[in-house]
Every structure is written in C-alpha cells, then in structure tokens.
C-alpha cells in the first residue's frame, strides 16, 4: 500500500511536494489528522537572518524553564522556604510547560503564527516579571506555572521553521532551530548562576522578561505574512486529532519511542552527573558543576549536521549511528567516570547522539503532514516529557542502588534496547 506524505508549508498558501512512502496495512485516510490535500513544491522563505532569529528565540523561550533550577538554594533562603518546598518550583514549571504543549502548541495548526508566537513571548515576559516581583514562595510557584504555559513559543517556532524551508533544506533548518533550543537550556543555567551571584535571583527573571519582549517585537516584524490557515477544525477536535495522529501514524509512533528513550538516558546522565561531581574524587561546588553544561553545548552544536543527513535521504542510517554513539558514550563514562577528560568526552559524545537523533526524529515527523506539523510536534514533545520523567526516576533509583556504575549500566542497557528497536524498524516504520 502506498501512502502520500505531505511536505510543504503549514499556512495553507505556499506549495509543497507530495512524497510517497510505504505504510502499514490498513493505514487510514488523512482525515483524522485534519490535513488537507498535498500541495506542490515551493521555494524556501527561510533566510539566514530569520533562521538565526528563530534559533535564538526558541532557545530563549524554552530556556526560561530552567532559570530557577540553579537558584533553588538562593530563592529558598530569600523567601524562607525549605528544600522540599522550594524544590517544587521545578515541578511547577514543568507542569505548566506540559499544559502549554498540550493546549497551546496545537494552535499553530489553526492560528496565524506571526501573531501567536509574539503574543506567547509577551505573555511569557509578563510571567517572568511576576517571578521577579514574587513576594513569597506560593506566588513564585504560580508565576512559574505561567512561565511554563507561555514559554512554548519555541515549540511553535520549530514546525514553522520546517514550513518556511524548502524540501531540500528542511532537515538542516529544523536541526539548527532544535539545536538552538538545547543551547538555550544549557546557557540559561549558566546565565542564571552568574547573574544571580552578581545581582540577585530576581534580576535573572527581570532580564529574561526584557529579552522576551525584544524577541517578540523582532519576530512580529520578521515572520513572513502567510495566507490564512486552511484547517477549520474546532479547538476541541484539534486537540483530539493529536491522539488520532498517534494512533494512525506509525512513523510518528516510532519517532516518539526513540524520543522517549533518548530523553530518558539524557536526563539520567545529567541528573546523576550532579551526584558524581559533588562527591569524591571531584567534590565540585554547584557553580563548577553548572559549567559542565558547556560540554553539552559542544555536543548540541556538533549535532546540527544530523539535519543534513535527513535532507540527503540518510535519516534511517543516521538514527542507527546516533544510537551507536549513545551506547559507546555510556561505556566511556562508565569506565572513565573518575577521569575528568574522559568524562567530558563521554558527555560530548552522548549529547551528539541524543541531539542528532532528536533532530532526525523531528525532521522525519514533520514529513507526515504539512497541515498538522504543530500537532505532530505536540505528540513528539509529549513523548520526550515522558522519557525525561522516567529518566529522572531511574537515575535516582540506580544511584541509590549502586552509584555511578549502576547508572551507566542502566543507561547502556536502555541505549542497547533502543538500538535493537532501530534494527527491527529500519525497514518498516523508519523508512522515509
């Protein structure tokens, strides 16, 4: 059976290309996805300055989720909250972000993103300002929930970047924006620690609010004016169609599986790394541990080339290579965890594999339907959240059971399972 995969723009006006690919038996029509007929090929509307702006804005938006993490001790001392209470601030932010992913991001398939994205950035700035002015821990928690809900602009920008790119460069463009998101996450932690130590934790959120407003203005001026969206789905049906996409699209489901595995092992590494570095033989202070994010940043930047593999039709082999790198990285950090140079090398290799796999997965998912890219992204990112939550629990459990060796064995085992899944699906659901 032959399935038509729509590739093109998401705002109903620019043309795209209809790609054909084998599908599983009984694949349903496109109705459940809410997508219309396949458009024809179009030229790229993505310029280099606009791509840089998208990457920076997406990184700044998603990075807002992570300002509080390195500041918990300082915030707790200032607001008179204990460790258990102040630790809930991270949970509050993540809960808000999950709500935003589920209820806001799908609107990218229904509303004009030239307006939707700047509006979300401005709302995020207001929420960040509320964090800076919070008089107590309860108000701060509520403001951080609002930050989480509104900072999803980065996850609306990613499918829009795919829409504005042409068929030959979509993987490269998506790769740069996705790398911008991870860079923003890593830089946010470093930025928060440095600014808070110099001017206090409230200034961190105040500066972030100003940056969000400036980026909102630039995005409104720079995003091309696109024709009205062609989807006429009511909002409730729009949300339901996310689940229909998961049920009916094998390519989406297998990409979500790899996303779950990927973010599980990613979270495992970075969660347990704090335990490792704070004890012997390192005994590093919190500030020094935060700078290990630079190693992750190197990996994220190096992984940008994965998008080019997608554009050259080598996405399937790229996924396999990514999981081989991830598996090797666990071996490296497992045997060399107490040698700093080896540990940093292993972190870089793991981040290259994780982010390379992530870029390939999102590029592959965006091929499924031009009209449903925001909803496809909603499903994929939701899977990542599940993986991150699993990884956090597994990391803590493995560390308690056997320390760093147990974490590395568990991470390696999960990576091996993912590699076996790739081997089993590379001629099926993974095929372009």
XYZ file of C-alpha atoms in Angstrom:
432
model
C 0.000 0.000 0.000
C 1.300 3.481 -0.830
C 0.783 6.455 1.436
C 1.165 10.072 0.452
C 3.213 12.112 2.904
C 2.607 15.820 2.678
C 5.625 18.033 2.737
C 5.359 21.751 2.422
C 4.101 24.787 4.225
C 1.692 24.847 7.089
C -0.153 28.073 6.466
C -2.141 26.915 3.527
C -0.654 29.098 0.832
C 2.893 28.067 -0.098
C 3.230 24.914 -2.097
C 4.954 21.689 -1.063
C 5.839 18.308 -2.538
C 3.934 15.064 -2.237
C 6.276 12.274 -1.208
C 5.275 8.656 -1.350
C 6.338 6.053 1.163
C 5.227 2.577 2.170
C 2.807 2.390 5.052
C 1.444 -0.362 7.222
C -1.616 -2.259 6.117
C -4.890 -0.555 6.849
C -3.397 2.937 7.101
C -6.316 5.368 7.448
C -7.043 8.368 5.294
C -5.689 11.718 6.344
C -8.982 12.902 7.779
C -8.136 12.232 11.430
C -5.060 14.452 11.153
C -7.179 17.352 9.969
C -4.906 17.847 6.999
C -5.919 18.759 3.511
C -4.622 17.538 0.167
C -0.940 17.603 -0.581
C 0.302 20.863 -2.014
C 3.055 21.162 -4.692
C 6.772 22.187 -4.375
C 7.665 25.632 -3.083
C 10.723 27.813 -2.721
C 12.245 28.482 0.687
C 11.044 31.507 2.657
C 13.669 30.891 5.337
C 16.570 33.330 5.115
C 19.766 33.018 7.120
C 18.989 36.019 9.409
C 15.483 34.672 10.033
C 16.887 31.215 10.837
C 19.303 32.729 13.368
C 16.431 34.673 14.938
C 14.307 31.518 15.155
C 17.133 29.579 16.845
C 17.840 32.364 19.351
C 14.158 32.980 20.113
C 13.379 29.274 20.508
C 16.364 28.851 22.829
C 15.411 31.902 24.907
C 11.788 30.741 25.157
C 12.498 27.186 26.285
C 15.484 28.310 28.366
C 13.071 30.250 30.593
C 12.018 26.904 32.065
C 15.438 26.384 33.585
C 16.365 29.678 35.245
C 15.056 28.535 38.631
C 16.952 25.219 38.764
C 20.400 26.518 39.801
C 18.825 29.171 42.053
C 16.751 26.986 44.355
C 19.020 27.376 47.357
C 19.220 31.162 46.971
C 15.470 31.517 46.422
C 14.696 29.317 49.420
C 16.932 31.394 51.669
C 15.451 34.689 50.465
C 11.794 33.605 50.720
C 12.176 31.488 53.854
C 11.256 28.168 52.210
C 12.716 24.749 52.998
C 14.413 22.476 50.473
C 11.322 20.327 49.987
C 9.100 23.317 49.290
C 11.495 25.193 47.036
C 12.155 22.001 45.070
C 8.541 22.072 43.945
C 9.317 25.187 41.885
C 10.949 22.985 39.239
C 7.885 20.749 39.227
C 5.603 23.778 38.880
C 7.483 24.978 35.806
C 7.401 21.570 34.155
C 3.684 21.127 34.886
C 3.000 24.482 33.240
C 5.108 23.552 30.228
C 3.276 20.249 29.805
C -0.043 22.128 29.830
C 1.283 24.572 27.246
C 2.483 21.759 24.992
C -0.884 20.015 25.120
C -3.219 23.018 24.888
C -1.267 25.837 23.184
C 1.141 24.276 20.659
C -1.636 22.619 18.564
C -2.997 26.124 17.872
C -0.070 26.517 15.484
C -2.128 24.439 13.020
C -5.124 26.746 13.417
C -3.906 30.306 14.038
C -1.543 32.702 12.306
C 1.816 32.044 13.923
C 3.110 35.510 13.061
C 0.707 36.705 15.758
C 0.519 33.639 18.023
C 4.272 33.378 18.646
C 4.888 37.048 19.618
C 1.773 37.002 21.825
C 3.102 33.963 23.686
C 6.504 35.654 24.077
C 4.894 38.775 25.564
C 2.798 36.677 27.941
C 5.964 34.831 28.928
C 7.638 38.176 29.653
C 4.748 39.127 31.949
C 5.049 35.806 33.774
C 8.825 36.240 34.141
C 8.226 39.739 35.500
C 5.799 38.261 38.042
C 8.558 35.861 39.110
C 10.944 38.766 39.664
C 8.377 40.555 41.842
C 7.060 37.496 43.740
C 6.762 38.301 47.484
C 6.511 34.685 48.642
C 7.082 31.111 47.511
C 3.412 30.476 46.652
C 3.242 33.459 44.300
C 6.526 32.443 42.699
C 5.233 28.911 42.108
C 2.109 30.267 40.429
C 4.193 32.615 38.266
C 6.468 29.737 37.244
C 3.457 27.692 36.169
C 2.514 30.644 33.957
C 6.083 30.753 32.615
C 5.810 27.092 31.692
C 2.482 27.538 29.901
C 3.580 30.594 27.912
C 7.153 29.653 27.031
C 6.027 27.098 24.424
C 6.739 29.600 21.652
C 9.906 27.625 20.940
C 7.859 24.528 20.129
C 5.648 26.557 17.775
C 8.676 28.081 16.064
C 10.160 24.661 15.219
C 7.345 23.433 12.923
C 7.042 26.929 11.450
C 10.728 26.750 10.527
C 10.008 23.454 8.778
C 7.140 25.077 6.899
C 9.223 28.028 5.700
C 12.092 25.812 4.478
C 12.047 24.055 1.133
C 12.212 20.281 0.761
C 15.974 20.203 0.144
C 16.925 22.101 3.332
C 14.161 21.261 5.829
C 16.282 18.888 7.909
C 19.131 21.413 8.135
C 16.751 24.219 9.144
C 14.951 22.127 11.763
C 18.308 20.942 13.086
C 19.536 24.485 13.663
C 16.351 25.545 15.478
C 16.313 22.389 17.637
C 19.987 22.941 18.478
C 19.059 26.497 19.428
C 16.551 25.134 21.926
C 19.093 22.893 23.638
C 21.670 25.672 23.584
C 19.141 27.950 25.283
C 18.534 25.356 28.002
C 22.242 24.973 28.734
C 23.026 28.692 28.538
C 20.065 29.530 30.793
C 21.529 27.531 33.665
C 24.948 29.172 33.317
C 23.428 32.648 32.863
C 21.197 32.265 35.923
C 24.083 31.289 38.166
C 26.341 34.126 37.028
C 23.701 36.893 37.162
C 22.269 35.734 40.485
C 25.700 35.732 42.105
C 26.320 39.288 40.879
C 22.896 40.955 41.195
C 20.461 38.572 42.881
C 17.990 35.985 41.611
C 15.201 38.472 40.836
C 17.374 40.207 38.246
C 17.665 36.913 36.344
C 13.914 36.850 35.688
C 13.788 40.594 35.010
C 16.478 40.406 32.319
C 14.774 37.364 30.798
C 11.488 39.309 30.614
C 13.128 42.191 28.751
C 14.772 39.775 26.301
C 11.424 38.055 25.653
C 9.753 41.386 24.776
C 12.561 42.342 22.398
C 12.421 38.957 20.672
C 8.631 39.190 20.384
C 8.964 42.508 18.543
C 11.655 41.127 16.219
C 9.625 38.018 15.451
C 6.495 40.005 14.637
C 8.486 42.156 12.223
C 10.397 39.253 10.679
C 7.995 36.318 10.296
C 6.581 36.401 6.748
C 2.919 37.237 6.302
C 1.398 33.902 5.345
C -2.060 33.079 3.992
C -4.749 32.089 6.468
C -4.592 28.574 7.809
C -6.704 26.141 5.809
C -7.748 23.984 8.783
C -11.280 24.629 10.023
C -11.214 22.174 12.934
C -12.859 23.385 16.157
C -10.415 23.661 19.063
C -11.691 20.518 20.814
C -11.422 18.495 17.613
C -7.939 19.946 17.090
C -6.817 18.561 20.443
C -8.453 15.175 19.796
C -6.692 14.947 16.452
C -3.327 14.830 18.257
C -4.310 11.420 19.624
C -5.623 10.395 16.199
C -2.248 11.185 14.697
C -0.503 8.987 17.267
C -2.966 6.150 16.636
C -2.786 6.311 12.840
C 0.822 7.263 12.030
C 3.473 4.528 12.505
C 6.259 6.993 11.648
C 5.123 9.268 14.487
C 4.856 6.411 16.981
C 8.344 5.047 16.321
C 9.798 8.563 16.463
C 8.098 9.035 19.833
C 9.606 5.753 21.053
C 13.101 6.964 20.167
C 12.336 10.346 21.753
C 11.266 8.640 24.982
C 14.430 6.526 25.093
C 16.596 9.487 24.119
C 15.356 11.896 26.757
C 15.318 9.134 29.383
C 19.061 8.500 29.004
C 19.755 12.235 28.560
C 18.020 13.018 31.856
C 19.701 10.045 33.525
C 23.138 11.387 32.659
C 22.564 14.971 33.729
C 20.682 14.040 36.909
C 23.278 11.563 38.150
C 26.190 13.745 36.983
C 25.408 16.180 39.805
C 25.727 13.344 42.333
C 29.012 12.208 40.800
C 30.649 15.640 40.627
C 29.575 16.746 44.105
C 31.298 13.745 45.730
C 34.841 12.348 45.703
C 37.138 12.471 43.822
C 35.747 15.725 42.382
C 33.944 17.482 45.282
C 32.997 20.354 42.979
C 30.818 23.255 44.175
C 27.473 23.919 42.491
C 28.845 26.726 40.306
C 31.574 24.479 38.885
C 29.077 21.683 38.197
C 26.921 24.150 36.250
C 29.781 24.842 33.849
C 29.682 21.221 32.695
C 26.753 22.427 30.598
C 29.415 23.743 28.205
C 30.248 20.128 27.316
C 26.582 19.574 26.479
C 26.603 22.758 24.427
C 29.518 21.472 22.338
C 27.591 18.270 21.692
C 24.443 20.140 20.720
C 26.289 22.319 18.208
C 28.105 19.321 16.745
C 24.788 17.502 16.238
C 23.433 20.121 13.816
C 24.811 18.140 10.897
C 22.177 15.451 11.532
C 19.651 17.583 9.682
C 21.772 17.357 6.534
C 21.635 13.563 6.753
C 17.852 13.833 6.636
C 17.987 16.137 3.609
C 20.225 13.618 1.819
C 17.828 10.747 2.449
C 20.031 9.085 5.075
C 17.808 9.578 8.090
C 17.457 5.853 8.846
C 21.184 5.132 8.954
C 21.650 8.400 10.875
C 19.343 7.201 13.648
C 21.291 3.953 13.924
C 24.624 5.793 14.100
C 23.211 8.121 16.760
C 22.253 5.200 18.999
C 25.650 3.562 18.476
C 27.263 6.822 19.686
C 24.964 6.937 22.717
C 25.771 3.330 23.621
C 29.513 3.940 23.234
C 29.271 7.090 25.374
C 27.863 5.094 28.308
C 30.796 2.699 28.024
C 33.213 5.645 28.007
C 31.750 7.420 31.049
C 31.257 4.089 32.818
C 34.939 3.127 32.674
C 36.290 6.682 32.828
C 33.856 8.428 35.159
C 36.643 9.295 37.620
C 38.936 10.736 34.945
C 37.785 14.260 34.106
C 38.933 14.366 30.470
C 37.313 11.007 29.706
C 34.097 12.027 31.475
C 33.814 15.261 29.460
C 34.495 13.379 26.226
C 31.739 10.901 27.055
C 29.284 13.721 27.820
C 30.012 15.358 24.459
C 29.580 12.092 22.557
C 26.300 11.300 24.318
C 24.929 14.775 23.589
C 25.891 14.472 19.919
C 23.999 11.186 19.708
C 20.925 12.365 21.640
C 20.541 15.653 19.798
C 21.332 14.087 16.431
C 18.606 11.506 16.993
C 16.221 14.237 18.138
C 16.834 16.384 15.057
C 16.343 13.415 12.732
C 13.157 12.416 14.548
C 11.543 15.859 14.326
C 12.546 16.269 10.684
C 11.022 12.860 9.929
C 7.832 13.644 11.876
C 7.321 16.916 10.005
C 7.184 14.973 6.726
C 3.967 13.261 7.745
C 1.625 16.207 7.185
C 2.255 19.840 6.337
C -1.121 20.837 7.764
C -0.559 19.127 11.115
C 3.053 19.904 11.985
C 2.269 21.692 15.250
C 0.123 18.777 16.433
C 2.775 16.299 15.347
C 5.294 18.301 17.366
C 2.909 18.270 20.339
C 2.798 14.466 20.302
C 6.553 14.119 19.860
C 7.482 16.581 22.627
C 4.922 14.981 24.957
C 6.782 11.706 24.455
C 10.039 13.441 25.340
C 8.465 14.623 28.586
C 7.508 11.066 29.450
C 11.060 9.951 28.744
C 12.526 12.751 30.873
C 10.295 11.848 33.808
C 11.249 8.171 33.515
C 14.941 9.046 33.278
C 14.837 11.185 36.404
C 13.269 8.394 38.463
C 15.560 5.716 37.033
C 18.680 7.837 37.638
C 17.848 8.372 41.314
C 16.920 4.710 41.802
C 20.058 3.415 40.068
C 22.299 5.810 42.001
C 20.832 4.682 45.316
C 21.270 1.060 44.291
C 24.836 1.146 43.023
C 26.135 4.659 42.382
C 27.704 5.744 39.092
C 28.402 2.193 37.784
C 24.724 1.260 38.193
C 23.629 4.412 36.358
C 25.990 3.680 33.454
C 24.921 0.035 33.175
C 21.257 1.060 33.171
C 21.842 3.842 30.638
C 23.798 1.477 28.406
C 21.070 -1.159 28.632
C 18.370 1.335 27.626
C 20.532 2.532 24.739
C 21.052 -1.049 23.569
C 17.283 -1.646 23.633
C 16.772 1.485 21.515
C 19.412 0.272 19.045
C 17.610 -3.078 18.784
C 14.322 -1.237 18.149
C 16.067 0.656 15.342
C 17.288 -2.615 13.828
C 13.766 -4.036 13.945
C 12.070 -0.994 12.408
C 14.624 0.386 9.947
C 12.930 -1.380 7.030
C 9.425 -0.591 8.286
C 8.142 2.455 10.177
C 11.501 4.254 9.970
C 11.647 4.175 6.168
C 11.267 7.640 4.584
